Short mmCIF file of C-alpha atoms in Angstrom, two decimals:
data_model
loop_
_atom_site.label_atom_id
_atom_site.label_comp_id
_atom_site.label_asym_id
_atom_site.label_seq_id
_atom_site.Cartn_x
_atom_site.Cartn_y
_atom_site.Cartn_z
CA UNK A 1 11.70 3.75 28.53
CA UNK A 2 9.12 1.02 29.06
CA UNK A 3 5.55 2.28 29.11
CA UNK A 4 3.24 1.10 31.87
CA UNK A 5 -0.47 0.74 31.30
CA UNK A 6 -3.15 1.93 33.69
CA UNK A 7 -5.31 -0.75 35.34
CA UNK A 8 -8.55 0.94 34.23
CA UNK A 9 -9.86 1.33 30.69
CA UNK A 10 -10.47 5.02 30.12
CA UNK A 11 -11.97 7.03 27.27
CA UNK A 12 -9.40 9.60 26.17
CA UNK A 13 -6.57 7.91 28.09
CA UNK A 14 -3.16 9.42 27.39
CA UNK A 15 -1.17 6.21 26.78
CA UNK A 16 -0.73 6.89 23.01
CA UNK A 17 0.59 10.42 23.65
CA UNK A 18 3.01 9.60 26.47
CA UNK A 19 6.23 10.22 24.55
CA UNK A 20 5.06 13.65 23.43
CA UNK A 21 3.76 14.61 26.88
CA UNK A 22 6.97 13.52 28.62
CA UNK A 23 9.03 15.48 26.10
CA UNK A 24 7.25 18.74 26.96
CA UNK A 25 6.70 18.32 30.72
CA UNK A 26 9.16 20.49 32.67
CA UNK A 27 11.01 19.16 35.71
CA UNK A 28 9.81 19.95 39.21
CA UNK A 29 9.49 18.48 42.68
CA UNK A 30 5.77 17.65 42.40
CA UNK A 31 3.49 16.83 39.46
CA UNK A 32 -0.06 18.12 39.94
CA UNK A 33 -2.83 16.59 37.80
CA UNK A 34 -6.31 18.16 38.18
CA UNK A 35 -7.84 15.58 35.76
CA UNK A 36 -5.99 12.38 36.66
CA UNK A 37 -8.35 9.98 34.85
CA UNK A 38 -6.73 6.55 34.53
CA UNK A 39 -3.35 8.02 35.50
CA UNK A 40 -1.16 7.14 32.49
CA UNK A 41 1.01 10.24 32.87
CA UNK A 42 1.45 9.67 36.61
CA UNK A 43 2.39 6.02 35.96
CA UNK A 44 5.00 6.93 33.37
CA UNK A 45 6.83 9.89 34.88
CA UNK A 46 9.17 10.10 37.83
CA UNK A 47 8.53 13.11 40.03
CA UNK A 48 9.40 13.03 43.75
CA UNK A 49 5.74 13.67 44.63
CA UNK A 50 2.30 13.79 43.02
CA UNK A 51 -1.00 15.50 43.77
CA UNK A 52 -3.64 13.70 41.70
CA UNK A 53 -7.17 15.02 41.58
CA UNK A 54 -10.40 14.19 39.80
CA UNK A 55 -14.02 15.23 40.21
CA UNK A 56 -15.07 11.55 40.06
CA UNK A 57 -15.32 10.39 43.68
CA UNK A 58 -15.48 6.69 42.70
CA UNK A 59 -12.14 6.99 40.94
CA UNK A 60 -10.39 8.70 43.86
CA UNK A 61 -11.95 6.28 46.36
CA UNK A 62 -10.68 3.33 44.30
CA UNK A 63 -7.16 4.80 44.06
CA UNK A 64 -6.93 5.32 47.80
CA UNK A 65 -8.03 1.71 48.42
CA UNK A 66 -5.50 0.31 45.91
CA UNK A 67 -2.81 2.43 47.58
CA UNK A 68 -3.54 1.36 51.16
CA UNK A 69 -5.14 -2.13 50.96
CA UNK A 70 -3.36 -3.51 47.90
CA UNK A 71 -3.13 -7.27 48.54
CA UNK A 72 -6.58 -7.59 50.06
CA UNK A 73 -8.18 -5.58 47.26
CA UNK A 74 -6.49 -7.53 44.47
CA UNK A 75 -7.49 -10.88 46.02
CA UNK A 76 -11.12 -9.73 46.40
CA UNK A 77 -11.33 -8.14 42.95
CA UNK A 78 -9.98 -11.29 41.29
CA UNK A 79 -13.12 -13.16 42.45
CA UNK A 80 -15.17 -10.94 40.11
CA UNK A 81 -13.19 -11.97 37.02
CA UNK A 82 -14.61 -15.44 36.33
CA UNK A 83 -16.57 -16.85 33.38
CA UNK A 84 -19.76 -16.67 35.51
CA UNK A 85 -19.13 -12.97 36.20
CA UNK A 86 -18.93 -12.32 32.47
CA UNK A 87 -22.68 -12.78 31.88
CA UNK A 88 -25.07 -9.91 31.28
CA UNK A 89 -27.41 -10.92 34.11
CA UNK A 90 -24.54 -11.01 36.60
CA UNK A 91 -23.25 -7.67 35.25
CA UNK A 92 -26.58 -5.83 35.68
CA UNK A 93 -27.02 -7.26 39.17
CA UNK A 94 -23.55 -5.93 40.12
CA UNK A 95 -24.33 -2.57 38.51
CA UNK A 96 -27.47 -2.28 40.67
CA UNK A 97 -25.47 -3.30 43.72
CA UNK A 98 -22.87 -0.63 42.96
CA UNK A 99 -25.51 2.07 42.57
CA UNK A 100 -27.15 1.10 45.86
CA UNK A 101 -23.92 0.73 47.86
CA UNK A 102 -22.59 3.35 50.25
CA UNK A 103 -19.64 1.22 51.36
CA UNK A 104 -16.39 2.65 49.91
CA UNK A 105 -14.55 -0.71 49.73
CA UNK A 106 -17.50 -2.46 48.07
CA UNK A 107 -17.88 0.39 45.58
CA UNK A 108 -14.16 0.18 44.78
CA UNK A 109 -14.38 -3.55 44.01
CA UNK A 110 -17.49 -3.14 41.89
CA UNK A 111 -16.04 -0.12 40.09
CA UNK A 112 -13.08 -2.08 38.71
CA UNK A 113 -15.40 -4.98 37.80
CA UNK A 114 -17.80 -2.63 35.95
CA UNK A 115 -14.94 -0.79 34.25
CA UNK A 116 -13.51 -4.01 32.79
CA UNK A 117 -16.86 -5.58 31.85
CA UNK A 118 -18.87 -2.60 30.62
CA UNK A 119 -19.16 -1.31 27.07
CA UNK A 120 -15.87 0.28 25.91
CA UNK A 121 -14.68 0.87 29.49
CA UNK A 122 -16.82 4.00 29.58
CA UNK A 123 -17.54 5.76 32.84
CA UNK A 124 -20.90 7.45 32.65
CA UNK A 125 -23.55 8.34 35.21
CA UNK A 126 -27.16 9.43 34.79
CA UNK A 127 -28.50 12.61 36.36
CA UNK A 128 -29.27 10.75 39.58
CA UNK A 129 -25.59 9.87 39.81
CA UNK A 130 -26.11 6.20 38.91
CA UNK A 131 -23.58 4.35 36.77
CA UNK A 132 -25.48 3.46 33.59
CA UNK A 133 -23.05 1.96 31.04
CA UNK A 134 -24.38 -1.26 29.43
CA UNK A 135 -22.69 -4.68 29.50
CA UNK A 136 -19.69 -4.94 27.16
CA UNK A 137 -19.86 -8.55 25.91
CA UNK A 138 -16.10 -9.20 25.89
CA UNK A 139 -14.88 -12.72 25.31
CA UNK A 140 -12.62 -12.73 28.34
CA UNK A 141 -12.17 -9.52 30.37
CA UNK A 142 -8.59 -9.02 31.48
CA UNK A 143 -7.77 -8.89 35.18
CA UNK A 144 -5.06 -6.19 35.51
CA UNK A 145 -3.13 -7.66 38.44
CA UNK A 146 0.32 -6.52 37.36
CA UNK A 147 -1.00 -3.02 36.58
CA UNK A 148 -2.69 -2.81 39.99
CA UNK A 149 0.57 -3.68 41.79
CA UNK A 150 2.51 -1.14 39.74
CA UNK A 151 -0.11 1.53 40.50
CA UNK A 152 -0.01 0.72 44.22
CA UNK A 153 3.77 0.98 44.31
CA UNK A 154 3.77 4.34 42.49
CA UNK A 155 0.85 5.59 44.61
CA UNK A 156 3.03 5.68 47.71
CA UNK A 157 4.41 8.99 46.39
CA UNK A 158 0.96 10.36 45.58
CA UNK A 159 -1.89 12.16 47.31
CA UNK A 160 -5.31 11.55 45.74
CA UNK A 161 -8.04 14.15 46.15
CA UNK A 162 -11.58 14.48 44.88
CA UNK A 163 -12.11 18.11 43.93
CA UNK A 164 -12.73 20.46 41.02
CA UNK A 165 -9.83 21.44 38.75
CA UNK A 166 -9.87 25.09 39.87
CA UNK A 167 -9.45 24.10 43.53
CA UNK A 168 -6.47 21.90 42.61
CA UNK A 169 -4.85 24.60 40.47
CA UNK A 170 -5.28 27.28 43.09
CA UNK A 171 -3.61 25.04 45.69
CA UNK A 172 -0.51 24.33 43.54
CA UNK A 173 2.71 25.30 45.31
CA UNK A 174 5.98 26.73 44.00
CA UNK A 175 8.23 24.01 42.59
CA UNK A 176 5.24 22.13 41.17
CA UNK A 177 4.54 21.32 37.54
CA UNK A 178 0.92 20.95 36.38
CA UNK A 179 -0.39 18.62 33.66
CA UNK A 180 -4.04 19.11 32.62
CA UNK A 181 -5.98 16.62 30.56
CA UNK A 182 -9.49 18.13 30.53
CA UNK A 183 -12.38 16.44 28.72
CA UNK A 184 -11.54 17.35 25.13
CA UNK A 185 -13.25 20.25 23.37
CA UNK A 186 -15.94 19.10 20.92
CA UNK A 187 -14.84 18.94 17.27
CA UNK A 188 -18.22 20.24 16.20
CA UNK A 189 -21.50 21.24 17.83
CA UNK A 190 -22.78 17.66 17.60
CA UNK A 191 -19.62 15.83 18.64
CA UNK A 192 -19.84 16.60 22.31
CA UNK A 193 -18.53 13.50 24.11
CA UNK A 194 -17.55 15.32 27.25
CA UNK A 195 -20.36 14.19 29.54
CA UNK A 196 -18.35 11.31 31.05
CA UNK A 197 -19.42 12.50 34.47
CA UNK A 198 -22.71 14.02 35.56
CA UNK A 199 -21.25 17.50 35.17
CA UNK A 200 -20.03 17.91 31.61
CA UNK A 201 -17.17 20.30 30.97
CA UNK A 202 -18.48 23.47 29.32
CA UNK A 203 -16.71 25.76 26.87
CA UNK A 204 -16.67 28.39 29.60
CA UNK A 205 -14.76 25.98 31.86
CA UNK A 206 -12.31 25.20 29.05
CA UNK A 207 -11.62 28.92 28.80
CA UNK A 208 -11.40 29.32 32.56
CA UNK A 209 -8.83 26.51 32.71
CA UNK A 210 -6.68 28.35 30.15
CA UNK A 211 -6.96 31.58 32.14
CA UNK A 212 -5.95 29.84 35.38
CA UNK A 213 -3.00 28.18 33.63
CA UNK A 214 -1.74 31.51 32.25
CA UNK A 215 -2.04 33.13 35.69
CA UNK A 216 -0.27 30.25 37.45
CA UNK A 217 2.68 30.42 35.05
CA UNK A 218 2.88 34.20 35.18
CA UNK A 219 2.30 34.96 38.85
CA UNK A 220 3.51 31.81 40.58
CA UNK A 221 6.12 30.59 38.10
CA UNK A 222 4.39 27.21 37.98
CA UNK A 223 4.52 25.71 34.45
CA UNK A 224 1.29 24.19 33.13
CA UNK A 225 0.94 21.75 30.20
CA UNK A 226 -2.56 21.21 28.74
CA UNK A 227 -3.59 18.65 26.11
CA UNK A 228 -6.62 19.07 23.84
CA UNK A 229 -7.81 18.76 20.24
CA UNK A 230 -6.15 21.12 17.77
CA UNK A 231 -9.07 23.35 16.71
CA UNK A 232 -9.57 27.06 16.01
CA UNK A 233 -11.22 27.36 19.42
CA UNK A 234 -8.45 25.67 21.43
CA UNK A 235 -5.83 27.81 19.64
CA UNK A 236 -7.79 30.87 20.69
CA UNK A 237 -7.99 29.69 24.33
CA UNK A 238 -4.30 28.81 24.47
CA UNK A 239 -2.96 31.88 22.65
CA UNK A 240 -0.70 32.76 25.62
CA UNK A 241 0.99 29.34 25.57
CA UNK A 242 3.72 27.77 23.46
CA UNK A 243 1.82 25.33 21.21
CA UNK A 244 3.13 21.94 20.12
CA UNK A 245 1.12 20.00 17.54
CA UNK A 246 0.98 16.26 18.01
CA UNK A 247 0.05 14.18 14.98
CA UNK A 248 -3.09 12.26 15.81
CA UNK A 249 -2.85 8.58 16.50
CA UNK A 250 -6.47 8.11 17.37
CA UNK A 251 -9.50 7.80 15.17
CA UNK A 252 -12.50 9.89 16.03
CA UNK A 253 -15.72 8.65 14.55
CA UNK A 254 -17.48 10.81 11.95
CA UNK A 255 -15.39 13.87 12.69
CA UNK A 256 -15.70 17.13 10.78
CA UNK A 257 -15.27 16.90 6.98
CA UNK A 258 -15.13 13.13 7.31
CA UNK A 259 -11.52 13.25 8.55
CA UNK A 260 -10.76 10.24 10.69
CA UNK A 261 -7.78 11.76 12.49
CA UNK A 262 -7.53 15.02 14.36
CA UNK A 263 -4.25 16.49 15.55
CA UNK A 264 -3.80 17.26 19.22
CA UNK A 265 -2.29 20.26 20.90
CA UNK A 266 0.06 20.41 23.85
CA UNK A 267 -0.09 23.96 25.22
CA UNK A 268 2.76 24.90 27.54
CA UNK A 269 2.48 27.89 29.86
CA UNK A 270 5.76 28.77 31.55
#
């Protein structure tokens, strides 16, 4: 099956793990994703319906615009992918504009521009809620037109909501299947890269997610699949699930014991 890429760059995107995730995702009439991120799993599965949530309001706003104003949005966004727009001065001016803007459409346009021109496609905000990733210095940022159209087409079966993972999980209905891709647990005390958004995901929340998943599978018969690093801690959290180890395909810089690869876990509650 052909794999479709997301139109956003996203730290921790699930594109490399798609085959493994698809293999372990049960069937159902609706896929619920409390941490949709760039949406690789949504874009590469075929459920009748989707409920896609994220705590990042810019992301959900952008997805709703791409879903409902596709042609107009793509034409307007293309104007921001020119050689002149790929200069640091232009980038920082747009970043300031984005942080000052309260207009959802304008923020959507600037969000995709920033995502494709910023350093490593990171999405990070300071404590005042301002986007603060520096300019990326790419030779020629790619304009993801084809990926935007594919997303828009698939989005017709999806509902996008901005809310916390626990709200999404508690609203899941019978017949649904849940896939959770939380910010990954740190590999060590110093390797905490989870603060992609202003509220970083604590160890307590990681544990709470596992508890909610176990309860959903047990009481509501709703299967839940969670991906995370394979560590002693995640194995403890997911002790009630069936664990599948996925051989790492990603390098993690300066990880524990100098290992460059860390296996991942797929924990299935059903």
